Amino acid sequence: MTAVPLWEVFVRPRRGLSHQHVGSLHAPDATMALRNARDLYTRREEGVSIWVVPAASITASSPEERDAFFDPAADKIYRHPTFYEVPEGAEHI
Amino acid sequence: MYGNDIPEQPGTAGLLDEVAAAERDLAGRDHDASADPTAYFDAVIAADGKIEPRDEMPEAYRKGLIRQIAQHAHSEIIGMQPEGNWISRAPSLKRKAILLAKVQDEAGHGLYLYAAAETLGIDRAELYRLLLAGKQKYSSIFNYPTLTWADVGAVGWLVDGAAIVNQVPLCRCSYGPYARAMIRICKEESFHQRQGYEILYTLATGTPEQKAMAQDAVDRWWYPSLAMFGPPDTDSTHSAQSMAWKIKRFSNDDLRQKFVDMTVQQAGVLGLVLPDPGLSWNEERGHWDYTQPDYDELFTVIKGDGPCNRERMAHRQAAWDDGAWVREAAMAYAEKKKVTT
């Protein structure tokens, strides 16, 4: 028997929030994946919208290269507002 | 709530707070130590951080987790059988709907856990195969029969109660996907425990026959529930390394004591007696003294000679075999659609 594909499940908990990864499941196709996701991850009204994505379609950054990969941001603390000195007396900034 | 006004159970609320705290902690942590993979693993563990699926990890950590998570998943799936036994004979439509929802939750818990195990690089189909081949275990408790309706109450109160005490610390386990699955599971388990307590309370305050039925169920489930925490610390083979890697947080005996301390008071509210003449409050220790379960019996059941081992495995095998045509048809349909679109 062919292996049943793996799907990653994303749920929007309520309007105004973005979809969040909640787990994975196996299903033969997208329709079944959606139905299984509903039964598995929203039995207690945990969501108003579900995405299912074939796990094989996800491209992920590699944990081994995380230092080199994320390094460019490490020395740019001037991207944060707390880097700047605000003179005494300046308001609403 | 499901209508009846049942007394509040001390202890459970505190445990749920711990689940919520573990969930908040997950959001607040990230420890990035160094480029050396082994040092990275050790630093994350030392700092109480989480190991995530593709991180470098010692082979023994990976294998140990697969063993533990798979055993846990199998327990949820096999655990559907003793309670499923009563779905068609539940005493009312309300109880039937609740029991259906509970057994469906157990299936869900099994699936969350299989998914967590798969992130460690093992296929779910392979885990099914290992269970059916007898190479992986499930909790010994599910090899006991549910003889009366009161057993459904006792399973919810005692078995799920013991499971919660065991599982709440796992919400802080060092492996991220397992910790996240456990948070979901623990939140859902507390409904299971309360519905069981409500069933027993209803029986215990009913006719003398109903009360006797409730007492009989508690008499039979008490010691097997205590045995769920595993062998005494002196005989536990996996504990020390598991504690060092922060997979396990408390010893078997500590958790068993915690369960006894919570349960004695709850039994009092039910007006039922725990079948242990040795049960007495120890002022000095600040804990209840109790009689240990029969660990020889525990090992007999684990080795396959409990009252229902063969029945449980035969049922699981039949369910797997009988479902083969559905799995094949669904895959064939998916393939056909792929070709035509």
Coordinates of C-alpha atoms in Angstrom, one line a residue:
Chain A
M1 CA 0.0 0.0 0.0
T2 CA 1.2 3.5 -0.8
A3 CA 2.1 5.6 2.2
V4 CA -0.7 7.9 3.2
P5 CA 0.6 11.5 2.8
L6 CA 1.4 13.7 5.9
W7 CA -0.3 17.1 6.2
E8 CA 0.5 20.1 8.4
V9 CA -2.5 21.7 10.0
F10 CA -3.0 25.5 10.7
V11 CA -6.0 26.9 12.6
R12 CA -7.2 30.4 12.9
P13 CA -8.5 30.5 16.5
R14 CA -10.8 33.4 15.9
R15 CA -11.3 36.4 13.6
G16 CA -8.4 38.9 13.9
L17 CA -5.7 36.3 14.6
S18 CA -3.6 34.6 12.0
H19 CA -3.5 30.8 11.3
Q20 CA -1.2 28.9 13.7
H21 CA 0.4 25.6 13.3
V22 CA -1.4 23.1 15.6
G23 CA 0.0 19.7 14.5
S24 CA -0.1 17.2 11.7
L25 CA -2.1 14.3 10.4
H26 CA -2.3 11.7 7.6
A27 CA -4.9 11.8 4.8
P28 CA -5.1 10.5 1.3
D29 CA -6.1 13.9 -0.2
A30 CA -6.8 17.5 0.6
T31 CA -10.6 17.0 1.2
M32 CA -10.0 14.2 3.7
A33 CA -7.2 16.2 5.3
L34 CA -9.5 19.1 6.0
R35 CA -12.3 16.9 7.4
N36 CA -9.8 15.0 9.6
A37 CA -8.3 18.3 10.7
R38 CA -11.7 19.5 11.8
D39 CA -12.4 16.3 13.8
L40 CA -8.9 16.2 15.3
Y41 CA -8.0 19.8 16.1
T42 CA -11.3 21.7 16.5
R43 CA -13.5 19.4 18.6
R44 CA -14.1 22.2 21.1
E45 CA -14.6 25.1 18.7
E46 CA -10.8 26.0 18.7
G47 CA -11.0 27.5 15.3
V48 CA -13.0 29.4 12.6
S49 CA -10.8 28.5 9.7
I50 CA -8.3 25.7 8.8
W51 CA -5.5 25.4 6.3
V52 CA -4.0 22.0 5.5
V53 CA -0.6 21.9 3.7
P54 CA 1.2 18.8 2.3
A55 CA 4.2 18.4 4.7
A56 CA 6.3 17.6 1.6
S57 CA 5.6 21.1 0.2
I58 CA 7.1 23.0 3.1
T59 CA 10.6 24.4 2.7
A60 CA 12.3 25.0 6.0
S61 CA 15.5 26.7 7.2
S62 CA 18.0 24.2 8.5
P63 CA 18.7 24.0 12.2
E64 CA 22.4 23.4 11.6
E65 CA 22.8 26.6 9.8
R66 CA 20.7 28.7 12.1
D67 CA 23.6 30.8 13.3
A68 CA 24.9 31.7 9.9
F69 CA 21.3 32.1 8.6
F70 CA 20.1 34.5 11.2
D71 CA 23.4 36.2 11.9
P72 CA 22.8 39.3 9.7
A73 CA 20.2 40.6 12.1
A74 CA 22.3 40.1 15.2
D75 CA 24.4 43.2 15.0
K76 CA 21.7 45.6 13.9
I77 CA 20.2 46.7 17.2
Y78 CA 19.6 50.1 15.7
R79 CA 16.5 48.5 14.2
H80 CA 14.9 48.6 17.6
P81 CA 13.4 51.9 19.0
T82 CA 15.1 51.3 22.3
F83 CA 18.5 51.9 20.6
Y84 CA 17.7 55.6 20.5
E85 CA 18.1 58.2 23.2
V86 CA 15.2 60.5 23.5
P87 CA 16.0 63.9 24.9
E88 CA 14.4 65.0 28.1
G89 CA 11.1 66.7 27.6
A90 CA 10.2 65.2 24.2
E91 CA 6.6 63.9 24.2
H92 CA 4.6 61.4 22.3
I93 CA 7.7 59.7 20.8
Chain B
M1 CA -21.4 21.1 33.1
Y2 CA -23.8 18.4 32.2
G3 CA -26.7 19.3 34.4
N4 CA -26.0 17.6 37.7
D5 CA -24.5 19.7 40.5
I6 CA -21.4 17.7 41.5
P7 CA -19.0 18.7 44.2
E8 CA -15.8 20.4 43.3
Q9 CA -12.8 18.2 43.2
P10 CA -9.8 19.6 45.1
G11 CA -6.5 19.3 43.3
T12 CA -7.7 19.3 39.7
A13 CA -7.9 23.0 39.4
G14 CA -4.3 23.4 40.7
L15 CA -3.1 20.9 38.1
L16 CA -4.9 22.8 35.3
D17 CA -3.1 25.9 36.4
E18 CA 0.1 24.0 36.0
V19 CA -0.9 23.2 32.4
A20 CA -1.7 26.8 31.7
A21 CA 1.7 27.9 33.2
A22 CA 3.6 25.3 31.0
E23 CA 1.8 26.7 28.0
R24 CA 2.8 30.3 28.8
D25 CA 6.4 29.1 29.4
L26 CA 6.5 27.6 25.9
A27 CA 5.8 31.0 24.4
G28 CA 8.6 32.7 26.4
R29 CA 11.6 30.6 25.7
D30 CA 14.3 30.4 23.2
H31 CA 17.9 29.4 24.0
D32 CA 20.5 29.5 21.3
A33 CA 23.8 28.5 22.6
S34 CA 26.6 27.7 20.2
A35 CA 27.3 26.1 16.8
D36 CA 28.5 22.8 18.3
P37 CA 25.5 20.5 18.1
T38 CA 26.2 18.4 21.3
A39 CA 26.9 21.6 23.3
Y40 CA 23.8 23.1 21.8
F41 CA 21.7 20.1 23.0
D42 CA 23.2 20.1 26.5
A43 CA 22.8 23.9 26.8
V44 CA 19.2 23.9 25.8
I45 CA 18.4 21.1 28.3
A46 CA 20.4 22.9 31.1
A47 CA 18.5 26.1 30.4
D48 CA 15.1 24.3 30.5
G49 CA 14.6 25.1 26.8
K50 CA 12.9 22.9 24.3
I51 CA 14.5 20.5 21.8
E52 CA 12.7 20.8 18.4
P53 CA 12.3 18.1 15.7
R54 CA 15.3 18.7 13.5
D55 CA 17.8 19.7 16.2
E56 CA 20.8 17.5 16.8
M57 CA 20.0 15.1 19.7
P58 CA 21.7 12.0 21.3
E59 CA 20.5 8.8 19.6
A60 CA 19.4 7.5 23.0
Y61 CA 17.3 10.6 23.6
R62 CA 15.5 10.1 20.3
K63 CA 15.0 6.4 20.8
G64 CA 13.8 6.7 24.4
L65 CA 11.3 9.4 23.4
I66 CA 10.0 7.3 20.5
R67 CA 9.5 4.4 22.9
Q68 CA 7.7 6.5 25.5
I69 CA 5.5 8.5 23.1
A70 CA 4.6 5.4 21.1
Q71 CA 3.6 3.5 24.3
H72 CA 1.6 6.5 25.3
A73 CA -0.1 6.7 21.9
H74 CA -0.9 3.0 21.9
S75 CA -2.4 3.3 25.3
E76 CA -4.8 6.0 24.1
I77 CA -5.9 3.8 21.2
I78 CA -6.2 0.6 23.1
G79 CA -7.9 2.6 25.9
M80 CA -10.9 3.2 23.7
Q81 CA -11.9 -0.5 24.0
P82 CA -12.8 -0.9 27.7
E83 CA -15.0 2.2 27.5
G84 CA -16.3 1.7 24.0
N85 CA -17.7 -1.5 25.5
W86 CA -20.4 0.6 27.2
I87 CA -21.4 3.0 24.4
S88 CA -24.3 0.9 23.2
R89 CA -25.5 0.2 26.8
A90 CA -25.1 3.7 28.4
P91 CA -28.1 4.3 30.7
S92 CA -29.3 7.5 29.0
L93 CA -28.9 9.4 25.7
K94 CA -27.0 12.1 27.7
R95 CA -24.5 9.6 29.1
K96 CA -24.1 7.9 25.7
A97 CA -23.3 11.3 24.0
I98 CA -20.8 12.1 26.7
L99 CA -19.1 8.6 26.4
L100 CA -19.0 8.9 22.7
A101 CA -17.2 12.3 23.0
K102 CA -14.8 10.9 25.5
V103 CA -13.8 7.8 23.4
Q104 CA -13.4 10.1 20.4
D105 CA -11.1 12.3 22.5
E106 CA -9.0 9.2 23.2
A107 CA -8.6 8.6 19.5
G108 CA -7.6 12.2 19.1
H109 CA -5.0 11.9 21.9
G110 CA -3.6 8.8 20.2
L111 CA -3.3 10.8 16.9
Y112 CA -1.6 13.9 18.5
L113 CA 0.9 11.5 20.1
Y114 CA 1.6 9.5 16.9
A115 CA 2.2 12.8 15.1
A116 CA 4.6 13.9 17.9
A117 CA 6.5 10.5 17.6
E118 CA 6.7 11.0 13.8
T119 CA 8.6 14.2 14.2
L120 CA 11.5 12.0 15.6
G121 CA 11.8 10.3 12.2
I122 CA 9.6 7.2 12.6
D123 CA 6.6 6.4 10.5
R124 CA 3.1 5.9 12.1
A125 CA 2.6 2.7 10.0
E126 CA 5.8 1.3 11.6
L127 CA 4.5 2.1 15.1
Y128 CA 1.2 0.3 14.3
R129 CA 3.2 -2.6 13.1
L130 CA 5.3 -2.7 16.3
L131 CA 2.2 -2.6 18.5
L132 CA 0.5 -5.4 16.6
A133 CA 3.7 -7.5 16.6
G134 CA 3.9 -7.1 20.4
K135 CA 7.2 -5.2 20.2
Q136 CA 5.8 -2.1 21.8
K137 CA 3.6 -1.9 24.9
Y138 CA 0.6 0.0 26.1
S139 CA -0.5 0.8 29.6
S140 CA -1.3 -2.3 31.6
I141 CA -4.5 -0.7 33.0
F142 CA -6.4 -1.3 29.8
N143 CA -6.1 -5.1 30.2
Y144 CA -8.7 -5.0 32.9
P145 CA -12.4 -5.5 32.0
T146 CA -15.2 -3.0 32.4
L147 CA -17.8 -5.3 34.0
T148 CA -20.6 -2.8 34.9
W149 CA -21.6 0.8 34.0
A150 CA -20.0 1.9 37.3
D151 CA -16.7 0.9 35.8
V152 CA -17.0 3.7 33.3
G153 CA -17.3 6.1 36.2
A154 CA -14.3 4.4 38.0
V155 CA -12.2 4.5 34.9
G156 CA -12.9 8.2 34.4
W157 CA -12.3 9.2 38.0
L158 CA -9.3 6.9 39.0
V159 CA -7.7 5.9 35.7
D160 CA -8.0 9.3 34.0
G161 CA -7.2 10.9 37.4
A162 CA -4.0 8.9 37.7
A163 CA -3.2 9.7 34.0
I164 CA -3.6 13.4 34.7
V165 CA -1.2 13.3 37.7
N166 CA 1.3 11.4 35.5
Q167 CA 0.9 13.6 32.5
V168 CA 0.7 17.2 33.8
P169 CA 4.5 17.2 34.4
L170 CA 5.0 16.0 30.8
C171 CA 3.6 19.4 29.7
R172 CA 7.1 20.7 30.6
C173 CA 9.0 17.8 28.9
S174 CA 12.1 18.9 27.1
Y175 CA 10.9 17.7 23.7
G176 CA 8.7 20.5 22.2
P177 CA 6.2 18.4 20.1
Y178 CA 5.6 16.1 23.0
A179 CA 5.1 18.9 25.5
R180 CA 2.6 20.7 23.1
A181 CA 0.7 17.4 22.6
M182 CA 0.5 16.9 26.3
I183 CA -0.9 20.4 27.0
R184 CA -3.7 19.7 24.6
I185 CA -4.3 16.3 26.1
C186 CA -4.3 17.4 29.7
K187 CA -6.8 20.1 29.0
E188 CA -9.2 17.5 27.5
E189 CA -8.5 14.9 30.2
S190 CA -10.0 16.9 33.0
F191 CA -13.4 16.6 31.3
H192 CA -12.9 12.8 31.3
Q193 CA -12.1 12.7 35.0
R194 CA -15.1 14.9 36.0
Q195 CA -17.6 12.9 33.9
G196 CA -16.4 9.7 35.7
Y197 CA -16.7 11.4 39.1
E198 CA -20.2 12.5 38.2
I199 CA -21.2 9.0 37.2
L200 CA -20.0 7.6 40.5
Y201 CA -21.5 10.4 42.5
T202 CA -24.9 9.8 40.8
L203 CA -24.7 6.0 41.6
A204 CA -23.3 6.6 45.1
T205 CA -26.3 8.8 46.0
G206 CA -28.8 6.5 44.3
T207 CA -30.4 3.2 45.5
P208 CA -28.4 0.9 47.8
E209 CA -27.8 -1.4 44.8
Q210 CA -26.4 1.5 42.7
K211 CA -24.1 2.5 45.6
A212 CA -22.9 -1.1 45.9
M213 CA -22.2 -1.2 42.2
A214 CA -20.1 2.0 42.5
Q215 CA -18.2 0.6 45.5
D216 CA -17.5 -2.6 43.7
A217 CA -16.1 -0.7 40.7
V218 CA -13.8 1.3 43.0
D219 CA -12.7 -1.9 44.8
R220 CA -11.6 -3.4 41.5
W221 CA -10.0 -0.3 39.9
W222 CA -8.1 1.2 42.9
Y223 CA -4.9 -1.0 42.9
P224 CA -4.6 -1.2 39.1
S225 CA -4.8 2.6 39.1
L226 CA -2.0 2.8 41.6
A227 CA 0.1 0.4 39.5
M228 CA -0.3 2.8 36.5
F229 CA 2.6 4.9 38.0
G230 CA 4.9 2.0 37.3
P231 CA 7.3 0.0 39.5
P232 CA 8.7 1.5 42.7
D233 CA 11.6 3.9 42.1
T234 CA 14.1 1.3 43.3
D235 CA 13.1 -1.0 40.3
S236 CA 12.5 1.6 37.6
T237 CA 14.8 1.1 34.6
H238 CA 14.3 4.2 32.6
S239 CA 14.0 6.9 35.2
A240 CA 17.4 8.4 35.9
Q241 CA 18.4 9.2 32.4
S242 CA 14.9 10.4 31.6
M243 CA 15.1 12.8 34.6
A244 CA 18.5 14.1 33.5
W245 CA 17.1 14.9 30.0
K246 CA 14.0 16.5 31.6
I247 CA 11.6 14.2 29.8
K248 CA 10.4 13.0 33.2
R249 CA 10.2 15.4 36.1
F250 CA 9.0 13.4 39.1
S251 CA 9.6 9.8 40.2
N252 CA 7.0 7.1 40.0
D253 CA 6.6 7.0 43.8
D254 CA 6.3 10.8 44.2
L255 CA 3.5 10.8 41.6
R256 CA 1.7 7.8 43.1
Q257 CA 1.8 9.6 46.5
K258 CA 0.4 12.7 45.0
F259 CA -2.5 10.8 43.4
V260 CA -3.3 9.0 46.7
D261 CA -3.3 12.4 48.6
M262 CA -5.7 13.9 46.1
T263 CA -8.0 10.9 45.8
V264 CA -8.7 10.1 49.5
Q265 CA -10.6 13.3 50.0
Q266 CA -12.6 12.9 46.8
A267 CA -13.6 9.4 47.8
G268 CA -14.9 10.8 51.1
V269 CA -17.2 13.2 49.2
L270 CA -18.5 10.3 47.2
G271 CA -19.2 8.4 50.4
L272 CA -17.2 5.4 48.9
V273 CA -14.4 3.6 50.6
L274 CA -11.0 3.0 49.1
P275 CA -10.2 -0.7 49.5
D276 CA -7.1 -0.2 51.7
P277 CA -7.3 -0.8 55.4
G278 CA -3.7 0.5 55.7
L279 CA -4.8 4.0 54.5
S280 CA -4.0 6.6 57.3
W281 CA -2.9 10.2 57.5
N282 CA 0.8 10.5 58.5
E283 CA 1.1 13.8 60.3
E284 CA 4.9 13.6 60.2
R285 CA 5.2 13.1 56.5
G286 CA 2.2 15.3 55.6
H287 CA 1.0 12.5 53.3
W288 CA -1.3 9.5 53.4
D289 CA 0.3 6.2 54.1
Y290 CA -1.1 3.5 51.8
T291 CA -0.6 -0.1 50.8
Q292 CA 1.4 -0.6 47.6
P293 CA -0.2 -2.3 44.6
D294 CA 0.8 -5.8 43.8
Y295 CA 3.8 -5.3 41.5
D296 CA 4.1 -9.0 40.6
E297 CA 0.6 -8.7 39.2
L298 CA 1.7 -5.5 37.3
F299 CA 4.5 -7.4 35.6
T300 CA 2.3 -10.4 34.8
V301 CA -0.1 -8.0 33.0
I302 CA 2.7 -6.2 31.2
K303 CA 4.1 -9.5 30.0
G304 CA 0.7 -10.3 28.4
D305 CA -1.2 -12.4 31.0
G306 CA -3.7 -9.9 32.3
P307 CA -7.4 -10.6 32.1
C308 CA -7.9 -9.0 28.7
N309 CA -4.5 -8.7 26.9
R310 CA -5.4 -11.2 24.1
E311 CA -8.8 -9.7 23.6
R312 CA -7.4 -6.2 23.3
M313 CA -4.8 -7.1 20.8
A314 CA -7.2 -9.3 18.7
H315 CA -9.7 -6.5 18.6
R316 CA -7.0 -4.0 17.4
Q317 CA -5.7 -6.4 14.8
A318 CA -9.2 -7.0 13.5
A319 CA -9.9 -3.2 13.4
W320 CA -6.7 -2.7 11.4
D321 CA -7.5 -5.6 9.0
D322 CA -11.1 -4.6 8.5
G323 CA -10.2 -1.1 7.7
A324 CA -7.7 -2.1 5.0
W325 CA -10.2 -1.8 2.1
V326 CA -11.2 1.7 3.3
R327 CA -7.6 2.9 3.3
E328 CA -6.9 1.4 -0.1
A329 CA -10.0 2.8 -1.7
A330 CA -9.3 6.3 -0.3
M331 CA -5.8 6.2 -1.7
A332 CA -6.9 4.8 -5.0
Y333 CA -9.5 7.7 -5.3
A334 CA -6.8 10.3 -4.4
E335 CA -4.5 8.8 -7.1
K336 CA -7.3 8.8 -9.7
K337 CA -8.2 12.4 -9.1
K338 CA -4.5 13.4 -9.4
V339 CA -4.3 11.8 -12.8
T340 CA -7.5 13.4 -14.2
T341 CA -6.8 16.9 -12.9

